Short mmCIF file of C-alpha atoms and ligand atoms in Angstrom, two decimals:
data_model
loop_
_atom_site.label_atom_id
_atom_site.label_comp_id
_atom_site.label_asym_id
_atom_site.label_seq_id
_atom_site.Cartn_x
_atom_site.Cartn_y
_atom_site.Cartn_z
CA MET A 60 -66.18 9.45 -30.15
CA GLN A 61 -62.47 8.66 -29.97
CA PRO A 62 -59.73 10.43 -28.03
CA LEU A 63 -56.63 11.60 -29.88
CA GLN A 64 -53.67 9.50 -28.76
CA LEU A 65 -50.16 11.00 -28.93
CA PHE A 66 -46.89 9.21 -28.16
CA ASP A 67 -43.60 10.36 -26.66
CA PRO A 68 -40.97 7.84 -27.82
CA ALA A 69 -38.32 8.89 -25.27
CA SER A 70 -40.48 7.82 -22.32
CA SER A 71 -42.96 5.56 -24.19
CA SER A 72 -45.68 7.79 -22.71
CA TYR A 73 -49.13 8.35 -24.09
CA THR A 74 -50.84 11.74 -23.97
CA TYR A 75 -54.53 12.08 -24.78
CA VAL A 76 -56.62 14.94 -26.10
CA LEU A 77 -60.41 14.76 -25.63
CA VAL A 78 -62.59 17.21 -27.51
CA ASP A 79 -66.20 18.31 -27.17
CA PRO A 80 -67.22 18.55 -30.86
CA HIS A 81 -69.86 21.20 -30.23
CA SER A 82 -67.88 23.79 -28.27
CA GLN A 83 -64.35 22.66 -29.31
CA ALA A 84 -63.46 22.63 -25.61
CA ALA A 85 -60.70 20.13 -24.90
CA VAL A 86 -58.78 18.45 -22.11
CA ILE A 87 -55.32 16.96 -22.30
CA ILE A 88 -54.24 14.02 -20.13
CA ASP A 89 -50.59 13.48 -19.12
CA PRO A 90 -48.86 15.94 -21.47
CA VAL A 91 -45.05 15.66 -21.75
CA ASP A 92 -42.78 18.71 -21.57
CA THR A 93 -40.66 17.91 -24.62
CA GLN A 94 -43.80 17.59 -26.75
CA LEU A 95 -45.14 21.08 -25.96
CA ALA A 96 -44.77 22.38 -29.52
CA ARG A 97 -46.45 19.30 -31.00
CA ASP A 98 -49.30 19.51 -28.49
CA LEU A 99 -49.88 23.24 -29.02
CA ALA A 100 -50.11 22.53 -32.75
CA GLN A 101 -52.64 19.75 -32.10
CA LEU A 102 -54.66 22.13 -29.94
CA GLN A 103 -54.95 24.80 -32.65
CA GLY A 104 -58.59 25.85 -32.96
CA LEU A 105 -59.54 24.18 -29.67
CA THR A 106 -60.04 25.77 -26.26
CA LEU A 107 -57.97 23.82 -23.79
CA ALA A 108 -60.06 23.85 -20.62
CA TRP A 109 -58.02 21.51 -18.42
CA THR A 110 -54.73 19.72 -18.21
CA LEU A 111 -55.01 16.48 -16.23
CA GLU A 112 -52.42 14.28 -14.58
CA THR A 113 -53.02 10.64 -13.71
CA HIS A 114 -50.17 10.87 -11.15
CA ALA A 115 -46.85 12.60 -10.42
CA HIS A 116 -44.73 10.86 -13.05
CA ALA A 117 -41.35 9.39 -12.20
CA ASP A 118 -39.96 9.05 -15.71
CA HIS A 119 -40.75 12.29 -17.55
CA ILE A 120 -41.81 15.87 -16.80
CA THR A 121 -45.30 17.17 -17.40
CA SER A 122 -46.01 20.24 -19.52
CA ALA A 123 -49.19 21.03 -17.54
CA GLY A 124 -47.82 24.27 -16.08
CA LEU A 125 -46.54 25.39 -19.47
CA LEU A 126 -49.87 24.56 -21.12
CA ALA A 127 -51.62 26.63 -18.45
CA GLU A 128 -49.41 29.55 -19.44
CA HIS A 129 -49.43 29.03 -23.20
CA ALA A 130 -52.98 27.81 -23.79
CA GLY A 131 -54.83 29.32 -20.85
CA ALA A 132 -55.81 25.94 -19.47
CA GLN A 133 -56.39 25.21 -15.82
CA THR A 134 -54.50 22.40 -14.17
CA ALA A 135 -56.32 19.54 -12.43
CA VAL A 136 -54.45 16.89 -10.46
CA PRO A 137 -55.23 13.97 -8.16
CA ALA A 138 -55.57 15.29 -4.63
CA GLY A 139 -53.33 12.60 -3.18
CA CYS A 140 -50.28 13.35 -5.33
CA GLY A 141 -48.97 16.40 -3.51
CA ILE A 142 -48.80 18.48 -6.69
CA LEU A 143 -48.61 22.13 -5.73
CA GLY A 144 -50.41 25.03 -7.28
CA ALA A 145 -53.00 23.24 -9.38
CA ALA A 146 -56.28 25.00 -10.01
CA ARG A 147 -58.15 21.86 -8.97
CA GLN A 148 -57.31 18.97 -6.64
CA LEU A 149 -59.49 16.06 -7.72
CA GLN A 150 -61.14 13.64 -5.30
CA HIS A 151 -62.58 10.21 -6.07
CA GLY A 152 -65.80 10.55 -8.04
CA ASP A 153 -65.26 14.20 -8.98
CA LEU A 154 -66.65 15.31 -12.32
CA LEU A 155 -64.72 17.62 -14.60
CA ARG A 156 -66.63 19.42 -17.33
CA PHE A 157 -65.32 20.68 -20.65
CA GLY A 158 -67.92 22.19 -22.98
CA GLY A 159 -70.85 19.78 -22.90
CA GLU A 160 -68.67 16.79 -21.97
CA THR A 161 -67.99 15.34 -18.55
CA LEU A 162 -65.15 13.21 -17.33
CA GLN A 163 -65.05 11.38 -13.99
CA ALA A 164 -62.00 10.93 -11.75
CA LEU A 165 -61.49 7.59 -9.99
CA HIS A 166 -58.91 7.32 -7.21
CA THR A 167 -56.98 4.15 -8.00
CA PRO A 168 -54.03 3.97 -5.58
CA GLY A 169 -51.31 1.39 -6.08
CA HIS A 170 -48.76 2.54 -8.66
CA THR A 171 -48.56 5.70 -6.54
CA ALA A 172 -50.71 6.52 -3.52
CA GLY A 173 -52.47 9.33 -5.32
CA SER A 174 -52.90 7.77 -8.78
CA MET A 175 -56.17 8.33 -10.61
CA CYS A 176 -57.92 7.03 -13.72
CA PHE A 177 -60.34 9.11 -15.76
CA VAL A 178 -63.56 7.81 -17.32
CA TRP A 179 -64.98 9.59 -20.34
CA ARG A 180 -67.94 8.07 -22.19
CA ASP A 181 -66.92 4.43 -22.83
CA HIS A 182 -63.21 5.11 -22.45
CA VAL A 183 -60.97 4.89 -19.41
CA PHE A 184 -57.55 6.57 -19.20
CA THR A 185 -55.68 4.38 -16.81
CA GLY A 186 -52.33 6.14 -16.39
CA ASP A 187 -49.96 3.54 -14.97
CA THR A 188 -52.61 1.80 -12.87
CA LEU A 189 -53.53 -0.61 -15.69
CA LEU A 190 -51.21 -1.11 -18.66
CA ILE A 191 -51.91 -3.35 -21.62
CA GLN A 192 -51.11 -6.86 -20.40
CA GLY A 193 -49.39 -5.27 -17.42
CA CYS A 194 -49.71 -2.69 -14.66
CA GLY A 195 -47.65 0.03 -13.03
CA ARG A 196 -44.88 -0.92 -10.63
CA THR A 197 -45.55 -0.44 -6.93
CA ASP A 198 -42.05 -0.04 -5.50
CA PHE A 199 -41.81 3.75 -5.11
CA GLN A 200 -43.85 6.92 -4.48
CA SER A 201 -45.88 5.20 -1.74
CA GLY A 202 -46.90 2.48 -4.17
CA SER A 203 -48.66 -0.59 -2.81
CA ALA A 204 -49.37 -3.92 -4.49
CA GLN A 205 -52.31 -4.50 -2.12
CA ALA A 206 -53.82 -1.14 -3.01
CA LEU A 207 -53.23 -1.76 -6.71
CA TYR A 208 -54.94 -5.16 -6.52
CA ARG A 209 -57.98 -3.51 -5.02
CA SER A 210 -57.97 -0.66 -7.54
CA LEU A 211 -57.73 -3.07 -10.46
CA THR A 212 -60.23 -5.67 -9.32
CA GLN A 213 -62.77 -3.48 -7.49
CA ILE A 214 -62.66 -0.21 -9.38
CA LEU A 215 -61.41 -0.70 -12.95
CA PHE A 216 -62.77 -4.21 -13.51
CA ALA A 217 -66.15 -2.97 -12.30
CA LEU A 218 -66.39 -0.86 -15.49
CA PRO A 219 -68.27 -2.40 -18.42
CA ASP A 220 -66.16 -4.97 -20.33
CA ALA A 221 -66.51 -2.96 -23.54
CA THR A 222 -64.80 0.10 -22.00
CA THR A 223 -61.71 0.99 -24.03
CA VAL A 224 -58.52 1.10 -21.96
CA TRP A 225 -56.05 3.85 -22.86
CA PRO A 226 -52.83 3.36 -20.86
CA GLY A 227 -50.23 5.89 -19.73
CA HIS A 228 -47.41 3.91 -21.32
CA ASP A 229 -46.79 1.05 -23.62
CA TYR A 230 -43.29 -0.22 -24.08
CA GLN A 231 -44.20 -2.54 -26.96
CA GLY A 232 -46.07 -0.35 -29.41
CA ARG A 233 -49.62 -1.37 -28.44
CA SER A 234 -52.16 1.45 -28.32
CA HIS A 235 -55.28 0.38 -26.44
CA SER A 236 -57.17 -2.53 -24.95
CA SER A 237 -60.48 -3.12 -23.19
CA ILE A 238 -61.55 -3.85 -19.64
CA GLY A 239 -62.92 -7.23 -20.78
CA ALA A 240 -59.63 -8.24 -22.43
CA GLU A 241 -57.51 -7.18 -19.43
CA LYS A 242 -59.87 -8.85 -16.97
CA ALA A 243 -59.58 -12.09 -18.92
CA HIS A 244 -55.95 -12.10 -20.07
CA ASN A 245 -53.76 -9.61 -18.17
CA PRO A 246 -50.94 -11.91 -17.01
CA ARG A 247 -50.34 -10.00 -13.78
CA ILE A 248 -53.88 -9.72 -12.48
CA ALA A 249 -56.36 -11.89 -14.42
CA HIS A 250 -57.69 -14.70 -12.18
CA LYS A 251 -54.98 -13.98 -9.60
CA THR A 252 -55.41 -13.90 -5.82
CA LEU A 253 -54.11 -10.97 -3.82
CA GLU A 254 -51.24 -13.16 -2.61
CA GLU A 255 -50.28 -14.20 -6.15
CA PHE A 256 -50.44 -10.61 -7.35
CA THR A 257 -48.33 -9.19 -4.52
CA ALA A 258 -45.77 -11.98 -4.98
CA THR A 259 -45.46 -11.05 -8.67
CA MET A 260 -45.11 -7.35 -7.91
CA ASP A 261 -42.58 -7.94 -5.14
CA ALA A 262 -40.43 -10.00 -7.50
CA LEU A 263 -40.31 -7.47 -10.37
CA ASN A 264 -37.01 -5.87 -9.40
CA LEU A 265 -37.16 -3.15 -12.03
CA PRO A 266 -34.38 -0.55 -12.33
CA ARG A 267 -35.27 2.95 -11.15
CA PRO A 268 -36.49 5.23 -13.92
CA GLN A 269 -33.43 7.10 -15.17
CA ARG A 270 -34.85 10.60 -14.68
CA MET A 271 -36.72 9.96 -11.44
CA ASP A 272 -34.78 12.37 -9.21
CA GLN A 273 -35.34 15.18 -11.65
CA ALA A 274 -38.88 14.28 -12.76
CA VAL A 275 -40.71 13.82 -9.45
CA PRO A 276 -39.77 17.20 -7.90
CA ALA A 277 -40.53 18.96 -11.19
CA ASN A 278 -43.90 17.23 -11.50
CA LEU A 279 -44.85 18.26 -7.97
CA GLN A 280 -44.79 21.80 -9.43
CA SER A 281 -46.63 20.92 -12.66
CA GLY A 282 -43.30 20.98 -14.49
CA LEU A 283 -42.78 24.69 -14.02
CA PRO A 284 -39.18 25.63 -13.34
CA GLN A 285 -38.59 26.30 -9.67
CA ASN A 286 -38.04 29.98 -10.22
CA ALA A 287 -40.87 30.60 -12.66
CA THR A 288 -41.36 33.90 -10.85
CA PRO A 289 -37.82 35.23 -10.61
CA ALA A 290 -36.89 35.47 -6.98
CA VAL A 291 -35.24 38.76 -6.16
CA GLY A 292 -32.46 38.67 -3.65
CA TYR A 293 -32.57 35.04 -2.63
CA ALA A 294 -32.03 31.61 -4.18
CA GLY A 295 -35.63 30.79 -5.09
CA ASP A 296 -39.11 29.61 -4.14
CA VAL A 297 -39.79 25.95 -3.48
CA SER A 298 -42.93 23.96 -2.79
CA PRO A 299 -43.37 22.56 0.71
CA GLN A 300 -42.95 19.06 -0.74
CA LEU A 301 -39.65 19.82 -2.46
CA ALA A 302 -38.34 21.61 0.63
CA CYS A 303 -39.27 18.59 2.73
CA GLN A 304 -37.52 16.25 0.27
CA TRP A 305 -34.31 18.29 0.43
CA TRP A 306 -34.55 18.49 4.21
CA GLN A 307 -35.20 14.78 4.71
CA ALA A 308 -32.38 13.91 2.29
CA GLY A 309 -30.02 16.01 4.42
CA GLU A 310 -29.43 18.50 1.59
CA ALA A 311 -31.04 21.45 3.34
CA VAL A 312 -31.59 22.78 6.85
CA LEU A 313 -35.20 23.65 7.62
CA ILE A 314 -35.39 27.00 9.41
CA ASP A 315 -38.71 27.82 11.06
CA VAL A 316 -38.88 31.61 11.32
CA ARG A 317 -42.18 31.75 13.18
CA THR A 318 -42.26 32.83 16.82
CA ASP A 319 -42.32 30.35 19.70
CA ALA A 320 -45.89 31.41 20.47
CA GLU A 321 -47.05 30.63 16.94
CA ARG A 322 -45.40 27.24 16.97
CA GLU A 323 -47.01 26.38 20.28
CA TRP A 324 -50.37 27.56 19.13
CA VAL A 325 -50.43 26.10 15.62
CA GLY A 326 -47.88 23.28 15.49
CA PHE A 327 -44.21 22.35 15.32
CA VAL A 328 -42.13 20.72 12.63
CA PRO A 329 -39.98 18.32 14.64
CA GLY A 330 -36.32 18.77 13.74
CA ALA A 331 -36.67 22.24 12.23
CA VAL A 332 -34.33 24.93 13.57
CA PRO A 333 -36.48 27.54 15.38
CA LEU A 334 -35.15 30.99 14.56
CA ALA A 335 -37.84 33.65 14.79
CA TRP A 336 -37.77 36.46 12.22
CA LYS A 337 -38.58 39.63 14.10
CA GLN A 338 -37.09 42.25 11.82
CA TRP A 339 -39.33 44.64 10.00
CA PRO A 340 -38.49 47.69 7.95
CA GLY A 341 -37.07 50.36 10.20
CA MET A 342 -36.05 47.91 12.89
CA ALA A 343 -32.46 47.22 13.78
CA LEU A 344 -30.91 44.07 12.41
CA ASN A 345 -31.12 41.18 14.79
CA ALA A 346 -27.65 39.88 15.56
CA ASP A 347 -29.09 36.77 17.24
CA PHE A 348 -30.92 35.78 14.07
CA ASP A 349 -27.80 36.23 11.95
CA ALA A 350 -25.65 34.26 14.37
CA GLY A 351 -28.23 31.48 14.68
CA LEU A 352 -28.49 31.21 10.92
CA GLN A 353 -24.74 31.08 10.43
CA ALA A 354 -24.43 28.39 13.08
CA ALA A 355 -27.28 26.32 11.57
CA LEU A 356 -25.72 26.47 8.10
CA ALA A 357 -22.12 26.04 9.18
CA GLY A 358 -22.06 22.66 7.40
CA GLY A 359 -22.43 24.41 4.05
CA HIS A 360 -26.04 23.33 3.56
CA LYS A 361 -28.69 25.41 1.89
CA ALA A 362 -31.57 26.73 4.00
CA VAL A 363 -35.28 26.32 3.36
CA MET A 364 -37.26 28.98 5.23
CA LEU A 365 -40.67 28.28 6.69
CA CYS A 366 -43.11 30.82 8.16
CA ARG A 367 -46.89 31.00 8.39
CA SER A 368 -47.81 31.96 4.86
CA GLY A 369 -44.61 32.64 2.93
CA VAL A 370 -44.01 36.33 3.67
CA ARG A 371 -41.53 36.40 6.55
CA SER A 372 -39.72 33.45 4.96
CA VAL A 373 -38.94 35.65 1.92
CA ALA A 374 -37.49 38.36 4.17
CA ALA A 375 -35.46 35.77 6.07
CA ALA A 376 -34.20 34.18 2.83
CA LYS A 377 -33.11 37.62 1.61
CA ARG A 378 -31.24 38.29 4.85
CA ALA A 379 -29.53 34.89 4.59
CA THR A 380 -28.46 35.78 1.06
CA GLU A 381 -26.96 39.06 2.29
CA LEU A 382 -24.95 36.96 4.73
CA GLY A 383 -23.58 34.92 1.83
CA LEU A 384 -25.76 31.88 2.50
CA GLN A 385 -27.94 29.95 0.06
CA ALA A 386 -31.58 30.22 1.12
CA TYR A 387 -34.93 29.30 -0.39
CA ASN A 388 -38.42 30.44 0.52
CA ILE A 389 -41.05 27.74 1.13
CA LEU A 390 -44.14 28.83 -0.78
CA GLU A 391 -47.27 29.23 1.29
CA GLY A 392 -45.55 28.53 4.59
CA PHE A 393 -46.89 26.25 7.31
CA GLU A 394 -50.57 27.13 7.14
CA GLY A 395 -51.03 28.06 3.50
CA ASN A 396 -51.92 31.34 1.97
CA PRO A 397 -55.55 31.75 0.93
CA ASP A 398 -54.66 34.84 -1.09
CA ALA A 399 -52.08 33.14 -3.30
CA ASP A 400 -53.13 33.00 -6.95
CA ALA A 401 -53.96 29.89 -8.95
CA HIS A 402 -50.60 29.58 -10.64
CA ARG A 403 -48.56 29.70 -7.47
CA GLY A 404 -51.06 27.72 -5.42
CA ARG A 405 -54.35 28.81 -3.98
CA THR A 406 -54.10 27.09 -0.71
CA GLY A 407 -51.65 24.57 0.57
CA GLY A 408 -48.85 24.98 3.00
CA TRP A 409 -46.74 22.49 4.87
CA ARG A 410 -49.51 21.18 7.12
CA LEU A 411 -52.15 20.71 4.43
CA HIS A 412 -49.78 18.65 2.28
CA GLY A 413 -49.39 16.11 5.06
CA LEU A 414 -45.70 16.85 5.70
CA PRO A 415 -44.30 16.07 9.17
CA TRP A 416 -45.57 18.24 12.03
CA ARG A 417 -47.10 17.85 15.45
CA GLN A 418 -49.23 19.82 17.83
CA SER A 419 -47.26 21.25 20.73
N1 GSH B 623 -37.14 2.48 -18.08
C1 GSH B 623 -37.94 3.62 -17.81
C2 GSH B 623 -38.83 3.38 -16.61
C3 GSH B 623 -39.92 2.40 -16.89
C4 GSH B 623 -40.82 2.30 -15.66
O1 GSH B 623 -40.39 2.00 -14.53
N2 GSH B 623 -42.11 2.59 -15.87
C5 GSH B 623 -43.06 2.62 -14.79
C6 GSH B 623 -44.09 3.67 -15.09
S1 GSH B 623 -43.56 5.25 -14.52
C7 GSH B 623 -43.80 1.31 -14.62
O2 GSH B 623 -44.66 1.26 -13.79
N3 GSH B 623 -43.49 0.27 -15.37
C8 GSH B 623 -44.18 -0.99 -15.18
C9 GSH B 623 -43.52 -2.10 -15.91
O3 GSH B 623 -42.53 -1.84 -16.63
O4 GSH B 623 -44.02 -3.23 -15.78
C10 GSH B 623 -37.10 4.85 -17.47
O5 GSH B 623 -35.93 4.71 -17.12
O6 GSH B 623 -37.66 5.94 -17.52
FE1 FE2 B 624 -45.71 6.28 -13.52
#
């Protein structure tokens, strides 16, 4: 049984549709936002069970979130990619079922730290871990040539030689290969030592993908626009990862609106401005909070508001907006919100995503 292979010429990306012939259940791997109409047409008559990402792409934006909305699919992503709000975070070895078919996730770090490949029957969808006669670059998104060497030689080349390789990209019009062919002839990895491989990868010197700054943050939210749920009275909702990126890039000030006691009990974010939100309906406005906020944002930066689970941070962002400041709410707060729904993120939070924090 063959997968359906679809191509996006703008990014030279491949998208795959796998179908269970008995139930017509399907999965789609690495869908591209600009191809949504084409993909929905391809999916006519099928039940899209899952959208899958091999990694958080740097060169194009996924349509996974849109496919969840339009086709009723659930989103599944590699656990190590920091993609917020997916219905399923996949770990190495996890099985994903669609109809009577099963696909297995393999964690293959290297191109990015979280990258995965998916095995279905005698096919492997390699994302950018293994390309035809090539492999993904390792110079951004926590990439590692050492990790990629191990993923290629120990995990992918351990698959049967006859396994068909379906890559995430091809820049020269080739469609597929096999494990046996890549093991024997891939110029980057075949018969190479770890030292030879890392020397090759270190010398690549590729230009940054043109859309990287736009694509990565969008893909950390499954491609859904930041304000998919219109924010009322403040600038918007952001994932913990995007907030952290803005903060670390010096574009935003991180305001921690939890109380001192909470921070001491649960954990601090070093460098965040502590400004407890203690105003509830019926209470007087807190002049200290307003003054603290104005002082923290005097440089004209935007604020990203952090609380425990994303409730007080909304109130604080609204107050900041009333004061004429630009403020965003960090979804799910520091500890995550177990009650959040699947689209906005079931669990999560700053701490769970491995963003900087320390115990008091
Ligand atoms: N030129 C492309 C980027 C191409 C690129 O860097 N592709 C990544 C995959 S996201 C890669 O790993 N390429 C490996 C290679 O070209 O050897 C763009 O601007 O979007
Ligand atoms: Fe990539």
